[in-house]
CSV table of C-alpha atoms and ligand atoms in Angstrom, one decimal:
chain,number,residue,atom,x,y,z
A,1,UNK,CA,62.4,198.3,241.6
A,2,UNK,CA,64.3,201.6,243.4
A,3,UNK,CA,64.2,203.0,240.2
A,4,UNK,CA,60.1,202.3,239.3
A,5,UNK,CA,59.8,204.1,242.6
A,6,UNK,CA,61.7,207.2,241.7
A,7,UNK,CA,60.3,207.3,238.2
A,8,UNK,CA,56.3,207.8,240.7
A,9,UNK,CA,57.0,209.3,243.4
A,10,UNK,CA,56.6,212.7,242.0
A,11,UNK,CA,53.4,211.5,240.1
A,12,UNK,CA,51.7,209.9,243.8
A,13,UNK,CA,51.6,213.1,245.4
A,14,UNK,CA,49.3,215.0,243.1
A,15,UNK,CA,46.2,213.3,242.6
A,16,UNK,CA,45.2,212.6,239.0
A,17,UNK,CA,41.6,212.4,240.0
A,18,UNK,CA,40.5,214.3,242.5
A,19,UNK,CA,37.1,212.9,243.8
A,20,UNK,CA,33.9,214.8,244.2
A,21,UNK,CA,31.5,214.6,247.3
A,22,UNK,CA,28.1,215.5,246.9
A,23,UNK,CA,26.0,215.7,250.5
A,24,UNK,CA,22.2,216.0,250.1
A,25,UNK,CA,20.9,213.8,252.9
A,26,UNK,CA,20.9,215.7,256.6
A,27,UNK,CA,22.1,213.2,259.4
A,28,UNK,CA,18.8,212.9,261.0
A,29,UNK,CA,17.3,212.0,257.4
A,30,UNK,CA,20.4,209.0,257.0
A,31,UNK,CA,19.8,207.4,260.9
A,32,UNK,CA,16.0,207.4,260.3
A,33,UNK,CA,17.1,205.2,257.1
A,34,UNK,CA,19.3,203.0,259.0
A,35,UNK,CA,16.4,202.7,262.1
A,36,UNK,CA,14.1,201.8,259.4
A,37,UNK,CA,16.0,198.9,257.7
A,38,UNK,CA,16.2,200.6,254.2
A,39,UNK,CA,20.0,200.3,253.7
A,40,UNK,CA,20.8,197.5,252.0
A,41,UNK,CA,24.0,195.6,250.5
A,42,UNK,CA,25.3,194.9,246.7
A,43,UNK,CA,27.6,192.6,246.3
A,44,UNK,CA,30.6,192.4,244.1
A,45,UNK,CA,32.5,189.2,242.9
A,46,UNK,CA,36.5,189.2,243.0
A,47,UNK,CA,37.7,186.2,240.9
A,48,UNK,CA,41.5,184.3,241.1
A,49,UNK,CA,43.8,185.0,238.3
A,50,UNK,CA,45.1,181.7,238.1
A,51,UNK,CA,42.0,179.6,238.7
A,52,UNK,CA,39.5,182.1,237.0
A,53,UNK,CA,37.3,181.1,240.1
A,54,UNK,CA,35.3,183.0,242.0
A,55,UNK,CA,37.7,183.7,245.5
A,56,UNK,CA,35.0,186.3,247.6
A,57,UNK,CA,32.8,189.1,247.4
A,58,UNK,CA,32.5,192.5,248.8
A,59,UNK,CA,29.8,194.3,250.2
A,60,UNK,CA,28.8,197.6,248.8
A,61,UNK,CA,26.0,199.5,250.8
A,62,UNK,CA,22.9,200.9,249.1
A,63,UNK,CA,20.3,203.1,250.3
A,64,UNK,CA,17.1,201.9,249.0
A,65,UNK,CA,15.7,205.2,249.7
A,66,UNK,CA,11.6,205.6,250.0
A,67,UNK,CA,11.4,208.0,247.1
A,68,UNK,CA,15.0,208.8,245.4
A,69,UNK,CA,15.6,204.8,244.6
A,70,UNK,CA,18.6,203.5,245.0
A,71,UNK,CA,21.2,206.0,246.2
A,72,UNK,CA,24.7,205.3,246.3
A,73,UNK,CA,27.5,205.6,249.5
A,74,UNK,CA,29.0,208.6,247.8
A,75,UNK,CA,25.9,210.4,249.0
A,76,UNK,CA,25.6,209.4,252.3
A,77,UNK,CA,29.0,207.8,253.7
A,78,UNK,CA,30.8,211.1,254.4
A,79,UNK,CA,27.9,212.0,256.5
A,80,UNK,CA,27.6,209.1,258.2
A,81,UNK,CA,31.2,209.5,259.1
A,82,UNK,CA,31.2,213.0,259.9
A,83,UNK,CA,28.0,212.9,262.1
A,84,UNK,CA,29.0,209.5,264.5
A,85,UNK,CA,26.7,206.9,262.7
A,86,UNK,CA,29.4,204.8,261.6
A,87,UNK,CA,29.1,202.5,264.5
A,88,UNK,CA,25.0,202.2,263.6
A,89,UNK,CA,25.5,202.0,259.8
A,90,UNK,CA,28.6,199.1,259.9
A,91,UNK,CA,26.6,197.3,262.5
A,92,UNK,CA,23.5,197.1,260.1
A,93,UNK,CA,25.6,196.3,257.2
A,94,UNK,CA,27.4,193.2,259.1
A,95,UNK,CA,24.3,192.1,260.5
A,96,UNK,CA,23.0,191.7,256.4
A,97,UNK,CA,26.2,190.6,255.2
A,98,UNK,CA,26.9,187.6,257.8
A,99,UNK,CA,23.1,186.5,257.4
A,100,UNK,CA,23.0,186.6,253.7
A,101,UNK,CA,26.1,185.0,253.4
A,102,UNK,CA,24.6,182.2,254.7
A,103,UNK,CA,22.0,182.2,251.7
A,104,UNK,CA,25.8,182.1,249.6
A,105,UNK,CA,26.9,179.1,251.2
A,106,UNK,CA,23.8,177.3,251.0
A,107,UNK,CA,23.4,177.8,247.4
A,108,UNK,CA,27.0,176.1,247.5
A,109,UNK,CA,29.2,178.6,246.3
A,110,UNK,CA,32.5,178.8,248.3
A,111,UNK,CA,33.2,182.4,248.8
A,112,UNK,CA,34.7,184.5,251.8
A,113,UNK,CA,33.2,187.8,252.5
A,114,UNK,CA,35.3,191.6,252.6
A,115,UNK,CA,33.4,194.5,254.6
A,116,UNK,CA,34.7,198.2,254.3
A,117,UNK,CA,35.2,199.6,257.7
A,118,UNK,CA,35.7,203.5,258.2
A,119,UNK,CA,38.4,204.9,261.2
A,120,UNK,CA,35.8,205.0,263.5
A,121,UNK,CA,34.9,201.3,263.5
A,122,UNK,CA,38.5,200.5,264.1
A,123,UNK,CA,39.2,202.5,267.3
A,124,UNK,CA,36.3,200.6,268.9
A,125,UNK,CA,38.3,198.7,271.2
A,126,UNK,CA,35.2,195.9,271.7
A,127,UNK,CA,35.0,195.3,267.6
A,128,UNK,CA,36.9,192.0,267.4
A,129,UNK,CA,35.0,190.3,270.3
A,130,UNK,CA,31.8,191.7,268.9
A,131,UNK,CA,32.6,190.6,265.1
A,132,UNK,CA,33.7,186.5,266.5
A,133,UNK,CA,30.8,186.4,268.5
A,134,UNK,CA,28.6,187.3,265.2
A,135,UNK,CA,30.4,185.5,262.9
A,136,UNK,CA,30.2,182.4,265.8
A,137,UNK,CA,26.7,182.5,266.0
A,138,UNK,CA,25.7,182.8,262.1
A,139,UNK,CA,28.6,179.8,261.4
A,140,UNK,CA,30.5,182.1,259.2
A,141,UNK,CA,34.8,181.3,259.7
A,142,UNK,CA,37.0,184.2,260.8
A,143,UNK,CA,39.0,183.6,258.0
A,144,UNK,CA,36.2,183.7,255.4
A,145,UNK,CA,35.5,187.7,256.9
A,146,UNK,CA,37.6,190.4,255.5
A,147,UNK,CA,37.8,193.7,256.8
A,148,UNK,CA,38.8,196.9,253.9
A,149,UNK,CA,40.3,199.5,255.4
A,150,UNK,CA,41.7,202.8,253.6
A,151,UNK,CA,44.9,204.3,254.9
A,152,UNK,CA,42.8,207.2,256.5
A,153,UNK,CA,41.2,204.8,258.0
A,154,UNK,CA,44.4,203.4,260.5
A,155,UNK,CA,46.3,207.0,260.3
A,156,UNK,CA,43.4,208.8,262.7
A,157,UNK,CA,44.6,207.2,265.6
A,158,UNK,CA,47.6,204.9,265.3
A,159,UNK,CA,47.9,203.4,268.5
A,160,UNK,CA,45.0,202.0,269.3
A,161,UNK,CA,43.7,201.0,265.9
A,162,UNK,CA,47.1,199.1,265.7
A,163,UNK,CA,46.0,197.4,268.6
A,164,UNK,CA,42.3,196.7,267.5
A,165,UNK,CA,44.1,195.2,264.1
A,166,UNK,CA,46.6,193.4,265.9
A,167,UNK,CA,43.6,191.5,267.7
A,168,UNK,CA,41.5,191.0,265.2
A,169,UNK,CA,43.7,189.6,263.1
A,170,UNK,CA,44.7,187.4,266.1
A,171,UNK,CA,41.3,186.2,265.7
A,172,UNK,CA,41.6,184.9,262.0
A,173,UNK,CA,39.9,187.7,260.2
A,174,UNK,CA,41.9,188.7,257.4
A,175,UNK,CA,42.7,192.5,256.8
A,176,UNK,CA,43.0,194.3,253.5
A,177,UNK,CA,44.3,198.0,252.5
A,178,UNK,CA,41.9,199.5,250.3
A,179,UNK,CA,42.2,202.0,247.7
A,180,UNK,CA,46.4,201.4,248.3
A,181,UNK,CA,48.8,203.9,246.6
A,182,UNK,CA,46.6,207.3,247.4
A,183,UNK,CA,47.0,207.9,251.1
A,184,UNK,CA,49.9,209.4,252.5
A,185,UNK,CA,51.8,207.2,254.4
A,186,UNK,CA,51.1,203.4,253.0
A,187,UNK,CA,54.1,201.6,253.1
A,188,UNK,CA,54.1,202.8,256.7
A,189,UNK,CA,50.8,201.6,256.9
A,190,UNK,CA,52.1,198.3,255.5
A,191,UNK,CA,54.9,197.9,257.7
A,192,UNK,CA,53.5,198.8,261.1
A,193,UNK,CA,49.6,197.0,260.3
A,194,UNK,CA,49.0,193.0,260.2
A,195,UNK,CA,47.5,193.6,256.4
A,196,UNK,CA,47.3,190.2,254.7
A,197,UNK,CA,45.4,192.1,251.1
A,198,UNK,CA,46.4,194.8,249.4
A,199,UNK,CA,43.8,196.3,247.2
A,200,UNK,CA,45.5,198.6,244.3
A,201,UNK,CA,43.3,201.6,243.9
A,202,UNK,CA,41.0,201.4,240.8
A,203,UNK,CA,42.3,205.2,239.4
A,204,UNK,CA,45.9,202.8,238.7
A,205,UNK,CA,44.1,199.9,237.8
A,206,UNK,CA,41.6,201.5,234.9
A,207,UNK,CA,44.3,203.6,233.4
A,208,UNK,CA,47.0,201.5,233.2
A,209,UNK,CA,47.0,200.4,229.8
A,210,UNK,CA,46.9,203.6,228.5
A,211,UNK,CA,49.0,205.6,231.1
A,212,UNK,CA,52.6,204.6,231.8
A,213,UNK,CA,52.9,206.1,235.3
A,214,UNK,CA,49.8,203.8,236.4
A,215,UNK,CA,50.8,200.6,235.0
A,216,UNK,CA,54.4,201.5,236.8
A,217,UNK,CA,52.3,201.9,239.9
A,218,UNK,CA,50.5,198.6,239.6
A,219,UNK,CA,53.3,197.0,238.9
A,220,UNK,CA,55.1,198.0,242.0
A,221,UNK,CA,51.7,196.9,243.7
A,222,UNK,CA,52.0,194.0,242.5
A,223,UNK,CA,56.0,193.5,243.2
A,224,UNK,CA,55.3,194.9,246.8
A,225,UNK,CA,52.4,193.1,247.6
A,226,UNK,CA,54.6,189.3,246.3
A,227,UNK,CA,57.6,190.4,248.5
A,228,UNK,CA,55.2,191.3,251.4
A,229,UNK,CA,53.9,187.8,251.1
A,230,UNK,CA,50.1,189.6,250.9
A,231,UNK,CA,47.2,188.7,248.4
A,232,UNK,CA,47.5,191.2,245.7
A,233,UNK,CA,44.0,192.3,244.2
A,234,UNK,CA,43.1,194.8,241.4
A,235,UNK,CA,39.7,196.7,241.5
A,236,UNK,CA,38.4,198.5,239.0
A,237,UNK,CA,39.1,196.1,236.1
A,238,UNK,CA,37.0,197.3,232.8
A,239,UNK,CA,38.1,195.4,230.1
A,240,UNK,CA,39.4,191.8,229.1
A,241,UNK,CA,43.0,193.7,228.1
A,242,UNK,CA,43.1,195.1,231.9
A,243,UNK,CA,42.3,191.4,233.0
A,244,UNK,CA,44.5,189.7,231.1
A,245,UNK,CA,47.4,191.8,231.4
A,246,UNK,CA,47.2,191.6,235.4
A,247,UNK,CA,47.3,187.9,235.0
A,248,UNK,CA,50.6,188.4,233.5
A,249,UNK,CA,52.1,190.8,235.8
A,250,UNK,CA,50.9,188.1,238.4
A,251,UNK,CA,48.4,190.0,240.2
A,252,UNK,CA,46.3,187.1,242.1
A,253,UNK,CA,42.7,188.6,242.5
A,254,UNK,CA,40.6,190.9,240.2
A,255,UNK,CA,37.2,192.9,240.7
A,256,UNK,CA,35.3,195.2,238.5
A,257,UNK,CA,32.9,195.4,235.5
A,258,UNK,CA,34.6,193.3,233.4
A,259,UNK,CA,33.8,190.4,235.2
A,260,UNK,CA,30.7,191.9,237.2
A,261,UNK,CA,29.0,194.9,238.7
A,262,UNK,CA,27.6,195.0,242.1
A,263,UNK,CA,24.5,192.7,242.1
A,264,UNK,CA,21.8,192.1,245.2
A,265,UNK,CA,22.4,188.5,246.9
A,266,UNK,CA,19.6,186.7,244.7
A,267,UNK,CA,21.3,187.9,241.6
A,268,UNK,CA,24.7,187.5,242.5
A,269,UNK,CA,23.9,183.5,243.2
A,270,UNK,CA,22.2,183.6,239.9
A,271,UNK,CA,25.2,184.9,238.0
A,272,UNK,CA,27.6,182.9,240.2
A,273,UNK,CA,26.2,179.4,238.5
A,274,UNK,CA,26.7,180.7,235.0
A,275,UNK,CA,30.2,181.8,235.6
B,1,C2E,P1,35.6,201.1,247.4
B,1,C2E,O1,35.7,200.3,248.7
B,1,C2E,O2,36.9,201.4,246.7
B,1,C2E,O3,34.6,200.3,246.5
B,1,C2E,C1,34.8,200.1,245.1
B,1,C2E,C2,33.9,201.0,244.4
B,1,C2E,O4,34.2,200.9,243.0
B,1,C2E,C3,32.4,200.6,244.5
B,1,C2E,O5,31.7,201.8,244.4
B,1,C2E,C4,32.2,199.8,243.2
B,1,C2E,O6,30.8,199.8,242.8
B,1,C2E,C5,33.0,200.5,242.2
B,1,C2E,N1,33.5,199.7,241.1
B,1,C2E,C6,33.6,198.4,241.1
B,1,C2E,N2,34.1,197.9,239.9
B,1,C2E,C7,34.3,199.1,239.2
B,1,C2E,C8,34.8,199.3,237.8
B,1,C2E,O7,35.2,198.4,237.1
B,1,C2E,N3,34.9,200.6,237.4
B,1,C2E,C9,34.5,201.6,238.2
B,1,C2E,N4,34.7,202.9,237.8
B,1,C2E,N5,34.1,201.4,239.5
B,1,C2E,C10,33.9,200.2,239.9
B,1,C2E,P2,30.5,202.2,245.4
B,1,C2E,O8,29.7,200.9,245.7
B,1,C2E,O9,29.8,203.4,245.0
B,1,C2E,O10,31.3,202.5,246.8
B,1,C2E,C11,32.1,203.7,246.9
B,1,C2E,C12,32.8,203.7,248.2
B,1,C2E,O11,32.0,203.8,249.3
B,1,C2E,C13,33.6,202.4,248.4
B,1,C2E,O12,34.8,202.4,247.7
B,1,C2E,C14,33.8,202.5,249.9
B,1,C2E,O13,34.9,203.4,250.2
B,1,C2E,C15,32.5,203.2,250.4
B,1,C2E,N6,31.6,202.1,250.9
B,1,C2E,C16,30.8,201.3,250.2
B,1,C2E,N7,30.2,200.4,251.0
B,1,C2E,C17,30.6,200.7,252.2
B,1,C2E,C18,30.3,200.2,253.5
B,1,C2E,O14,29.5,199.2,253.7
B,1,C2E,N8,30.9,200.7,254.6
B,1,C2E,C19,31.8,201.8,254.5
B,1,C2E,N9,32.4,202.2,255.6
B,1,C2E,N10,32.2,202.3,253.3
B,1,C2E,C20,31.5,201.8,252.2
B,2,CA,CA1,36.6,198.4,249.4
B,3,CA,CA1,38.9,200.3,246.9
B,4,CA,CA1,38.9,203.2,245.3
């Protein structure tokens, strides 16, 4: 294991693919968007390795934008962030989630439900009273809510998202690290943070069958993840190979196109019954 790590820790700290933010939309243009209703959520199934069942979906946000379509959170989110309508766009999005998810339920599919929260979301010192009493009134468990955060996402300002975790996860919901293994300080992250999921970043994940130093990463994930007593899930999974080879390495949980692409909540209840 101690010497896996060696072999990557060179390799983590230079970024293999750098990611690229385009920003077209002007603040005012976004909030208008989220006062009008238009944003709207995608949702992505995340099957068990061992049961082949389908264990939750995530939430992906959409702008259904009056005359570009359907625009995508790489064109809006780092506004959002940047310009303090966070609070506004993560309130919206829970408010369609927990409702459609009742839609899930009814058409008897078992799921639990993962949101992506940004830094801001999590130094709100009122979020875990405010996300019981939604989830309380739309009959949704704490346990069946998970909430995605990056590492940026706790690092901003330790203490009192520490706290804000610390409660929420007092409250049942369950907590996941997103995008794990390209932050800078994780395994601090992992070792100060109630986490019970850790999500192993899609650039590891989609490369590793061809690329020795990410399958070494998702192995140590996946080792890490086991020892930590944490569900271990893979996004990014392309292939049957990808799929199949996490099932060996004992990964429990795996998202991408392989099995499905983001899908609106009609289509995703559709696709769930052939599955
Ligand atoms: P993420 O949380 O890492 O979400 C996974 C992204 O990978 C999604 O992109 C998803 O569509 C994409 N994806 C899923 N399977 C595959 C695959 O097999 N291959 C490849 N190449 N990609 C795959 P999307 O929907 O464009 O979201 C991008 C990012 O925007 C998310 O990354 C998340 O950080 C952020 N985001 C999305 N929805 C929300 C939201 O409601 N709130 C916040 N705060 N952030 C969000
Ligand atoms: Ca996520
Ligand atoms: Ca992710
Ligand atoms: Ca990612």
């Amino acid at each position: 294991f101690i010497e896996l790590l060696n072999r990557v820790s060179v390799s983590l700290n230079q970024p293999k693919y750098p990611k690229t933010v385009k920003q077209q939309y002007s603040p005012e243009e976004i909030e208008a968007g989220l006062r009008n209703h238009e944003f709207v959520l995608h949702y992505q199934p995340q099957i068990c390795l061992t049961t082949n069942k389908i264990n939750s979906v995530e939430a992906l946000v959409r702008w259904q934008h009056p005359k570009d379509g359907l625009v995508y959170p790489d064109q809006f989110i780092s506004v959002v962030e940047k310009h303090n309508l966070i609070e506004l766009m993560t309130q919206e999005i829970l408010n369609i989630s927990v409702k459609e998810s009742s839609a899930v339920i009814q058409s008897s599919l078992e799921v639990s439900l993962s949101i992506n929260v940004s830094a801001d979301n999590i130094i709100a010192l009122s979020l875990p009273e405010q996300l019981k009493a939604l989830t309380d009134k739309n009959h949704l468990a704490p346990h069946n809510l998970t909430l995605e955060l990056t590492e940026s996402a706790v690092m901003g300002e330790l203490t009192s998202s520490l706290d804000v975790l610390n409660r929420l996860r007092m409250k049942g919901f369950h907590l996941s690290i997103d995008d794990f293994g390209t932050g800078y300080s994780s395994l601090q992250q992992l070792y100060q943070a109630p986490f019970t999921e850790l999500k192993i970043d899609r650039q590891f994940v989609s490369s590793m069958l061809f690329d020795e130093e990410a399958m070494i990463i998702v192995k140590i994930c996946i080792m890490l993840g086991k020892m930590l007593n944490m569900n271990i899930v893979a996004e990014g999974v392309e292939n049957l190979e990808t799929l199949h080879e996490l099932q060996h390495l004992g990964c429990n949980f795996a998202q991408g196109y392989a099995i499905a692409k983001p899908m609106a909540v009609n289509d995703l209840i559709r696709w769930a019954e052939q599955w």
